[in-house]
PDB file of N, CA and C in Angstrom:
ATOM      1  N   CYS A   1     -26.545 -16.073  -6.305  1.00 92.00           N
ATOM      2  CA  CYS A   1     -26.436 -14.986  -7.273  1.00 92.00           C
ATOM      3  C   CYS A   1     -27.191 -15.388  -8.544  1.00 92.00           C
ATOM      4  N   PRO A   2     -28.049 -14.539  -9.027  1.00 92.00           N
ATOM      5  CA  PRO A   2     -28.841 -14.880 -10.213  1.00 92.00           C
ATOM      6  C   PRO A   2     -28.090 -14.761 -11.543  1.00 92.00           C
ATOM      7  N   VAL A   3     -26.861 -14.315 -11.530  1.00 94.00           N
ATOM      8  CA  VAL A   3     -26.102 -14.161 -12.770  1.00 94.00           C
ATOM      9  C   VAL A   3     -25.696 -15.538 -13.296  1.00 94.00           C
ATOM     10  N   ALA A   4     -25.944 -15.793 -14.563  1.00 94.00           N
ATOM     11  CA  ALA A   4     -25.614 -17.080 -15.178  1.00 94.00           C
ATOM     12  C   ALA A   4     -24.133 -17.387 -15.017  1.00 94.00           C
ATOM     13  N   GLY A   5     -23.837 -18.597 -14.553  1.00 95.00           N
ATOM     14  CA  GLY A   5     -22.454 -19.019 -14.390  1.00 95.00           C
ATOM     15  C   GLY A   5     -21.848 -18.663 -13.046  1.00 95.00           C
ATOM     16  N   CYS A   6     -22.559 -17.925 -12.223  1.00 95.00           N
ATOM     17  CA  CYS A   6     -22.057 -17.551 -10.901  1.00 95.00           C
ATOM     18  C   CYS A   6     -22.802 -18.373  -9.854  1.00 95.00           C
ATOM     19  N   SER A   7     -22.061 -19.090  -9.048  1.00 93.00           N
ATOM     20  CA  SER A   7     -22.695 -19.975  -8.062  1.00 93.00           C
ATOM     21  C   SER A   7     -22.601 -19.443  -6.633  1.00 93.00           C
ATOM     22  N   LYS A   8     -22.280 -18.175  -6.476  1.00 95.00           N
ATOM     23  CA  LYS A   8     -22.160 -17.602  -5.135  1.00 95.00           C
ATOM     24  C   LYS A   8     -23.527 -17.569  -4.448  1.00 95.00           C
ATOM     25  N   ALA A   9     -23.527 -17.878  -3.156  1.00 95.00           N
ATOM     26  CA  ALA A   9     -24.755 -17.845  -2.368  1.00 95.00           C
ATOM     27  C   ALA A   9     -24.539 -16.967  -1.139  1.00 95.00           C
ATOM     28  N   PHE A  10     -25.565 -16.261  -0.745  1.00 95.00           N
ATOM     29  CA  PHE A  10     -25.472 -15.338   0.382  1.00 95.00           C
ATOM     30  C   PHE A  10     -26.685 -15.482   1.283  1.00 95.00           C
ATOM     31  N   THR A  11     -26.488 -15.329   2.579  1.00 96.00           N
ATOM     32  CA  THR A  11     -27.592 -15.414   3.532  1.00 96.00           C
ATOM     33  C   THR A  11     -28.210 -14.048   3.796  1.00 96.00           C
ATOM     34  N   ARG A  12     -27.492 -12.996   3.465  1.00 96.00           N
ATOM     35  CA  ARG A  12     -27.998 -11.636   3.688  1.00 96.00           C
ATOM     36  C   ARG A  12     -28.166 -10.917   2.346  1.00 96.00           C
ATOM     37  N   ALA A  13     -29.295 -10.236   2.210  1.00 94.00           N
ATOM     38  CA  ALA A  13     -29.587  -9.517   0.965  1.00 94.00           C
ATOM     39  C   ALA A  13     -28.532  -8.456   0.677  1.00 94.00           C
ATOM     40  N   TYR A  14     -28.044  -7.791   1.724  1.00 91.00           N
ATOM     41  CA  TYR A  14     -27.023  -6.763   1.527  1.00 91.00           C
ATOM     42  C   TYR A  14     -25.777  -7.355   0.872  1.00 91.00           C
ATOM     43  N   ASN A  15     -25.350  -8.526   1.329  1.00 93.00           N
ATOM     44  CA  ASN A  15     -24.151  -9.149   0.760  1.00 93.00           C
ATOM     45  C   ASN A  15     -24.367  -9.560  -0.691  1.00 93.00           C
ATOM     46  N   LEU A  16     -25.569 -10.006  -1.021  1.00 94.00           N
ATOM     47  CA  LEU A  16     -25.882 -10.341  -2.410  1.00 94.00           C
ATOM     48  C   LEU A  16     -25.810  -9.090  -3.275  1.00 94.00           C
ATOM     49  N   ARG A  17     -26.429  -7.984  -2.820  1.00 92.00           N
ATOM     50  CA  ARG A  17     -26.379  -6.735  -3.602  1.00 92.00           C
ATOM     51  C   ARG A  17     -24.939  -6.265  -3.790  1.00 92.00           C
ATOM     52  N   SER A  18     -24.159  -6.369  -2.738  1.00 92.00           N
ATOM     53  CA  SER A  18     -22.754  -5.964  -2.818  1.00 92.00           C
ATOM     54  C   SER A  18     -22.014  -6.824  -3.834  1.00 92.00           C
ATOM     55  N   HIS A  19     -22.258  -8.131  -3.801  1.00 94.00           N
ATOM     56  CA  HIS A  19     -21.613  -9.045  -4.746  1.00 94.00           C
ATOM     57  C   HIS A  19     -22.050  -8.759  -6.183  1.00 94.00           C
ATOM     58  N   GLN A  20     -23.322  -8.484  -6.381  1.00 94.00           N
ATOM     59  CA  GLN A  20     -23.821  -8.248  -7.736  1.00 94.00           C
ATOM     60  C   GLN A  20     -23.113  -7.067  -8.398  1.00 94.00           C
ATOM     61  N   ARG A  21     -22.618  -6.149  -7.598  1.00 94.00           N
ATOM     62  CA  ARG A  21     -21.876  -5.018  -8.166  1.00 94.00           C
ATOM     63  C   ARG A  21     -20.586  -5.470  -8.841  1.00 94.00           C
ATOM     64  N   THR A  22     -20.062  -6.643  -8.492  1.00 91.00           N
ATOM     65  CA  THR A  22     -18.863  -7.145  -9.172  1.00 91.00           C
ATOM     66  C   THR A  22     -19.187  -7.502 -10.617  1.00 91.00           C
ATOM     67  N   HIS A  23     -20.455  -7.840 -10.873  1.00 94.00           N
ATOM     68  CA  HIS A  23     -20.876  -8.178 -12.232  1.00 94.00           C
ATOM     69  C   HIS A  23     -21.250  -6.938 -13.039  1.00 94.00           C
ATOM     70  N   THR A  24     -21.778  -5.920 -12.382  1.00 94.00           N
ATOM     71  CA  THR A  24     -22.266  -4.726 -13.087  1.00 94.00           C
ATOM     72  C   THR A  24     -21.263  -3.581 -13.096  1.00 94.00           C
ATOM     73  N   ASN A  25     -20.227  -3.703 -12.278  1.00 92.00           N
ATOM     74  CA  ASN A  25     -19.218  -2.654 -12.108  1.00 92.00           C
ATOM     75  C   ASN A  25     -19.822  -1.366 -11.535  1.00 92.00           C
ATOM     76  N   GLU A  26     -20.972  -1.491 -10.863  1.00 95.00           N
ATOM     77  CA  GLU A  26     -21.580  -0.342 -10.192  1.00 95.00           C
ATOM     78  C   GLU A  26     -20.725   0.022  -8.984  1.00 95.00           C
ATOM     79  N   ARG A  27     -20.417   1.292  -8.845  1.00 96.00           N
ATOM     80  CA  ARG A  27     -19.603   1.787  -7.730  1.00 96.00           C
ATOM     81  C   ARG A  27     -20.244   3.056  -7.171  1.00 96.00           C
ATOM     82  N   PRO A  28     -21.266   2.880  -6.329  1.00 95.00           N
ATOM     83  CA  PRO A  28     -22.028   4.042  -5.864  1.00 95.00           C
ATOM     84  C   PRO A  28     -21.418   4.817  -4.696  1.00 95.00           C
ATOM     85  N   PHE A  29     -20.350   4.310  -4.095  1.00 97.00           N
ATOM     86  CA  PHE A  29     -19.776   4.960  -2.914  1.00 97.00           C
ATOM     87  C   PHE A  29     -18.526   5.738  -3.303  1.00 97.00           C
ATOM     88  N   LEU A  30     -18.608   7.069  -3.231  1.00 98.00           N
ATOM     89  CA  LEU A  30     -17.521   7.939  -3.671  1.00 98.00           C
ATOM     90  C   LEU A  30     -16.739   8.494  -2.491  1.00 98.00           C
ATOM     91  N   CYS A  31     -15.414   8.505  -2.626  1.00 97.00           N
ATOM     92  CA  CYS A  31     -14.550   9.121  -1.625  1.00 97.00           C
ATOM     93  C   CYS A  31     -14.851  10.616  -1.602  1.00 97.00           C
ATOM     94  N   GLU A  32     -15.081  11.144  -0.408  1.00 96.00           N
ATOM     95  CA  GLU A  32     -15.393  12.567  -0.271  1.00 96.00           C
ATOM     96  C   GLU A  32     -14.186  13.455  -0.525  1.00 96.00           C
ATOM     97  N   VAL A  33     -12.986  12.879  -0.500  1.00 96.00           N
ATOM     98  CA  VAL A  33     -11.772  13.666  -0.688  1.00 96.00           C
ATOM     99  C   VAL A  33     -11.348  13.697  -2.157  1.00 96.00           C
ATOM    100  N   CYS A  34     -11.255  12.517  -2.784  1.00 97.00           N
ATOM    101  CA  CYS A  34     -10.714  12.470  -4.147  1.00 97.00           C
ATOM    102  C   CYS A  34     -11.708  11.998  -5.206  1.00 97.00           C
ATOM    103  N   GLY A  35     -12.876  11.520  -4.788  1.00 97.00           N
ATOM    104  CA  GLY A  35     -13.885  11.106  -5.750  1.00 97.00           C
ATOM    105  C   GLY A  35     -13.754   9.686  -6.260  1.00 97.00           C
ATOM    106  N   LYS A  36     -12.770   8.931  -5.782  1.00 98.00           N
ATOM    107  CA  LYS A  36     -12.623   7.540  -6.215  1.00 98.00           C
ATOM    108  C   LYS A  36     -13.884   6.765  -5.832  1.00 98.00           C
ATOM    109  N   ALA A  37     -14.330   5.867  -6.725  1.00 98.00           N
ATOM    110  CA  ALA A  37     -15.583   5.146  -6.526  1.00 98.00           C
ATOM    111  C   ALA A  37     -15.337   3.720  -6.047  1.00 98.00           C
ATOM    112  N   PHE A  38     -16.246   3.252  -5.200  1.00 96.00           N
ATOM    113  CA  PHE A  38     -16.138   1.918  -4.615  1.00 96.00           C
ATOM    114  C   PHE A  38     -17.476   1.198  -4.674  1.00 96.00           C
ATOM    115  N   ALA A  39     -17.425  -0.117  -4.789  1.00 93.00           N
ATOM    116  CA  ALA A  39     -18.636  -0.930  -4.809  1.00 93.00           C
ATOM    117  C   ALA A  39     -19.188  -1.129  -3.404  1.00 93.00           C
ATOM    118  N   ARG A  40     -18.320  -1.095  -2.401  1.00 93.00           N
ATOM    119  CA  ARG A  40     -18.752  -1.315  -1.018  1.00 93.00           C
ATOM    120  C   ARG A  40     -18.400  -0.111  -0.147  1.00 93.00           C
ATOM    121  N   GLN A  41     -19.326   0.247   0.724  1.00 93.00           N
ATOM    122  CA  GLN A  41     -19.099   1.387   1.606  1.00 93.00           C
ATOM    123  C   GLN A  41     -17.894   1.149   2.513  1.00 93.00           C
ATOM    124  N   HIS A  42     -17.709  -0.094   2.956  1.00 92.00           N
ATOM    125  CA  HIS A  42     -16.569  -0.424   3.811  1.00 92.00           C
ATOM    126  C   HIS A  42     -15.247  -0.078   3.116  1.00 92.00           C
ATOM    127  N   ASP A  43     -15.160  -0.399   1.831  1.00 93.00           N
ATOM    128  CA  ASP A  43     -13.933  -0.107   1.084  1.00 93.00           C
ATOM    129  C   ASP A  43     -13.711   1.397   0.945  1.00 93.00           C
ATOM    130  N   ARG A  44     -14.802   2.150   0.759  1.00 95.00           N
ATOM    131  CA  ARG A  44     -14.678   3.611   0.680  1.00 95.00           C
ATOM    132  C   ARG A  44     -14.171   4.181   1.999  1.00 95.00           C
ATOM    133  N   LYS A  45     -14.721   3.726   3.103  1.00 92.00           N
ATOM    134  CA  LYS A  45     -14.291   4.230   4.408  1.00 92.00           C
ATOM    135  C   LYS A  45     -12.828   3.897   4.671  1.00 92.00           C
ATOM    136  N   ARG A  46     -12.422   2.685   4.322  1.00 89.00           N
ATOM    137  CA  ARG A  46     -11.022   2.283   4.507  1.00 89.00           C
ATOM    138  C   ARG A  46     -10.110   3.156   3.651  1.00 89.00           C
ATOM    139  N   HIS A  47     -10.517   3.431   2.423  1.00 93.00           N
ATOM    140  CA  HIS A  47      -9.746   4.288   1.527  1.00 93.00           C
ATOM    141  C   HIS A  47      -9.655   5.713   2.068  1.00 93.00           C
ATOM    142  N   GLU A  48     -10.772   6.265   2.533  1.00 92.00           N
ATOM    143  CA  GLU A  48     -10.776   7.647   3.024  1.00 92.00           C
ATOM    144  C   GLU A  48      -9.818   7.838   4.193  1.00 92.00           C
ATOM    145  N   ALA A  49      -9.612   6.799   4.978  1.00 87.00           N
ATOM    146  CA  ALA A  49      -8.680   6.894   6.103  1.00 87.00           C
ATOM    147  C   ALA A  49      -7.260   7.170   5.619  1.00 87.00           C
ATOM    148  N   LEU A  50      -6.936   6.755   4.398  1.00 88.00           N
ATOM    149  CA  LEU A  50      -5.599   7.011   3.851  1.00 88.00           C
ATOM    150  C   LEU A  50      -5.337   8.506   3.705  1.00 88.00           C
ATOM    151  N   HIS A  51      -6.380   9.265   3.437  1.00 92.00           N
ATOM    152  CA  HIS A  51      -6.223  10.706   3.245  1.00 92.00           C
ATOM    153  C   HIS A  51      -5.876  11.440   4.543  1.00 92.00           C
ATOM    154  N   SER A  52      -6.149  10.823   5.684  1.00 88.00           N
ATOM    155  CA  SER A  52      -5.885  11.481   6.972  1.00 88.00           C
ATOM    156  C   SER A  52      -4.398  11.555   7.283  1.00 88.00           C
ATOM    157  N   GLY A  53      -3.615  10.661   6.679  1.00 88.00           N
ATOM    158  CA  GLY A  53      -2.180  10.637   6.942  1.00 88.00           C
ATOM    159  C   GLY A  53      -1.796   9.883   8.199  1.00 88.00           C
ATOM    160  N   VAL A  54      -2.777   9.398   8.954  1.00 90.00           N
ATOM    161  CA  VAL A  54      -2.495   8.650  10.182  1.00 90.00           C
ATOM    162  C   VAL A  54      -2.004   7.255   9.819  1.00 90.00           C
ATOM    163  N   LYS A  55      -0.881   6.885  10.395  1.00 93.00           N
ATOM    164  CA  LYS A  55      -0.314   5.552  10.172  1.00 93.00           C
ATOM    165  C   LYS A  55      -0.234   4.852  11.525  1.00 93.00           C
ATOM    166  N   ALA A  56      -1.296   4.135  11.853  1.00 91.00           N
ATOM    167  CA  ALA A  56      -1.448   3.563  13.192  1.00 91.00           C
ATOM    168  C   ALA A  56      -0.851   2.168  13.344  1.00 91.00           C
ATOM    169  N   HIS A  57      -0.408   1.552  12.249  1.00 94.00           N
ATOM    170  CA  HIS A  57       0.091   0.176  12.301  1.00 94.00           C
ATOM    171  C   HIS A  57       1.600   0.174  12.089  1.00 94.00           C
ATOM    172  N   ALA A  58       2.345  -0.154  13.147  1.00 95.00           N
ATOM    173  CA  ALA A  58       3.812  -0.120  13.087  1.00 95.00           C
ATOM    174  C   ALA A  58       4.386  -1.525  13.096  1.00 95.00           C
ATOM    175  N   CYS A  59       5.425  -1.725  12.296  1.00 96.00           N
ATOM    176  CA  CYS A  59       6.154  -2.990  12.277  1.00 96.00           C
ATOM    177  C   CYS A  59       6.968  -3.084  13.568  1.00 96.00           C
ATOM    178  N   PRO A  60       6.819  -4.171  14.323  1.00 93.00           N
ATOM    179  CA  PRO A  60       7.594  -4.294  15.562  1.00 93.00           C
ATOM    180  C   PRO A  60       9.081  -4.521  15.314  1.00 93.00           C
ATOM    181  N   GLY A  61       9.434  -4.951  14.100  1.00 92.00           N
ATOM    182  CA  GLY A  61      10.834  -5.209  13.784  1.00 92.00           C
ATOM    183  C   GLY A  61      11.615  -3.968  13.391  1.00 92.00           C
ATOM    184  N   CYS A  62      11.030  -3.139  12.519  1.00 95.00           N
ATOM    185  CA  CYS A  62      11.768  -1.980  12.003  1.00 95.00           C
ATOM    186  C   CYS A  62      11.084  -0.655  12.328  1.00 95.00           C
ATOM    187  N   ASN A  63       9.886  -0.713  12.911  1.00 93.00           N
ATOM    188  CA  ASN A  63       9.101   0.454  13.304  1.00 93.00           C
ATOM    189  C   ASN A  63       8.554   1.260  12.123  1.00 93.00           C
ATOM    190  N   LYS A  64       8.623   0.713  10.897  1.00 95.00           N
ATOM    191  CA  LYS A  64       7.992   1.383   9.763  1.00 95.00           C
ATOM    192  C   LYS A  64       6.489   1.377  10.000  1.00 95.00           C
ATOM    193  N   LYS A  65       5.818   2.487   9.675  1.00 95.00           N
ATOM    194  CA  LYS A  65       4.399   2.625   9.966  1.00 95.00           C
ATOM    195  C   LYS A  65       3.563   2.586   8.693  1.00 95.00           C
ATOM    196  N   PHE A  66       2.359   2.062   8.848  1.00 93.00           N
ATOM    197  CA  PHE A  66       1.439   1.888   7.730  1.00 93.00           C
ATOM    198  C   PHE A  66       0.051   2.371   8.122  1.00 93.00           C
ATOM    199  N   ALA A  67      -0.675   2.889   7.154  1.00 90.00           N
ATOM    200  CA  ALA A  67      -2.036   3.361   7.398  1.00 90.00           C
ATOM    201  C   ALA A  67      -3.016   2.194   7.503  1.00 90.00           C
ATOM    202  N   ARG A  68      -2.715   1.097   6.813  1.00 90.00           N
ATOM    203  CA  ARG A  68      -3.629  -0.045   6.797  1.00 90.00           C
ATOM    204  C   ARG A  68      -2.925  -1.311   7.257  1.00 90.00           C
ATOM    205  N   MET A  69      -3.673  -2.159   7.960  1.00 90.00           N
ATOM    206  CA  MET A  69      -3.133  -3.407   8.473  1.00 90.00           C
ATOM    207  C   MET A  69      -2.709  -4.342   7.346  1.00 90.00           C
ATOM    208  N   ASP A  70      -3.439  -4.338   6.228  1.00 91.00           N
ATOM    209  CA  ASP A  70      -3.063  -5.227   5.132  1.00 91.00           C
ATOM    210  C   ASP A  70      -1.715  -4.821   4.536  1.00 91.00           C
ATOM    211  N   ALA A  71      -1.386  -3.548   4.556  1.00 92.00           N
ATOM    212  CA  ALA A  71      -0.076  -3.100   4.075  1.00 92.00           C
ATOM    213  C   ALA A  71       1.021  -3.570   5.023  1.00 92.00           C
ATOM    214  N   LEU A  72       0.760  -3.530   6.317  1.00 94.00           N
ATOM    215  CA  LEU A  72       1.721  -4.049   7.291  1.00 94.00           C
ATOM    216  C   LEU A  72       1.915  -5.547   7.089  1.00 94.00           C
ATOM    217  N   SER A  73       0.842  -6.272   6.842  1.00 94.00           N
ATOM    218  CA  SER A  73       0.940  -7.719   6.603  1.00 94.00           C
ATOM    219  C   SER A  73       1.791  -8.023   5.377  1.00 94.00           C
ATOM    220  N   ARG A  74       1.614  -7.248   4.307  1.00 95.00           N
ATOM    221  CA  ARG A  74       2.446  -7.446   3.104  1.00 95.00           C
ATOM    222  C   ARG A  74       3.905  -7.144   3.417  1.00 95.00           C
ATOM    223  N   HIS A  75       4.152  -6.144   4.254  1.00 95.00           N
ATOM    224  CA  HIS A  75       5.508  -5.788   4.661  1.00 95.00           C
ATOM    225  C   HIS A  75       6.169  -6.964   5.378  1.00 95.00           C
ATOM    226  N   PHE A  76       5.430  -7.642   6.251  1.00 87.00           N
ATOM    227  CA  PHE A  76       5.965  -8.802   6.965  1.00 87.00           C
ATOM    228  C   PHE A  76       6.412  -9.894   6.001  1.00 87.00           C
ATOM    229  N   LYS A  77       5.663 -10.071   4.922  1.00 87.00           N
ATOM    230  CA  LYS A  77       5.938 -11.151   3.966  1.00 87.00           C
ATOM    231  C   LYS A  77       7.126 -10.848   3.067  1.00 87.00           C
ATOM    232  N   SER A  78       7.533  -9.586   2.994  1.00 79.00           N
ATOM    233  CA  SER A  78       8.637  -9.223   2.086  1.00 79.00           C
ATOM    234  C   SER A  78       9.976  -9.256   2.783  1.00 79.00           C
TER     235      SER A  78
END
């Protein structure tokens, strides 16, 4: 990364550009439903799935359902 004080290194140009947005706060990827902005397209797509209402990840212990796997993982830890 060419930013002074940042020692991050990347093998792919796309990953470097994505990382540089953390320094510039550029968020070019907008949610088509609510307009929330994201630095990475992957994050926008993951966010947009929340609007569908589908909760595909269920806790095997209590059967509570979550739209995202990371939310289910946090549930396990609590």
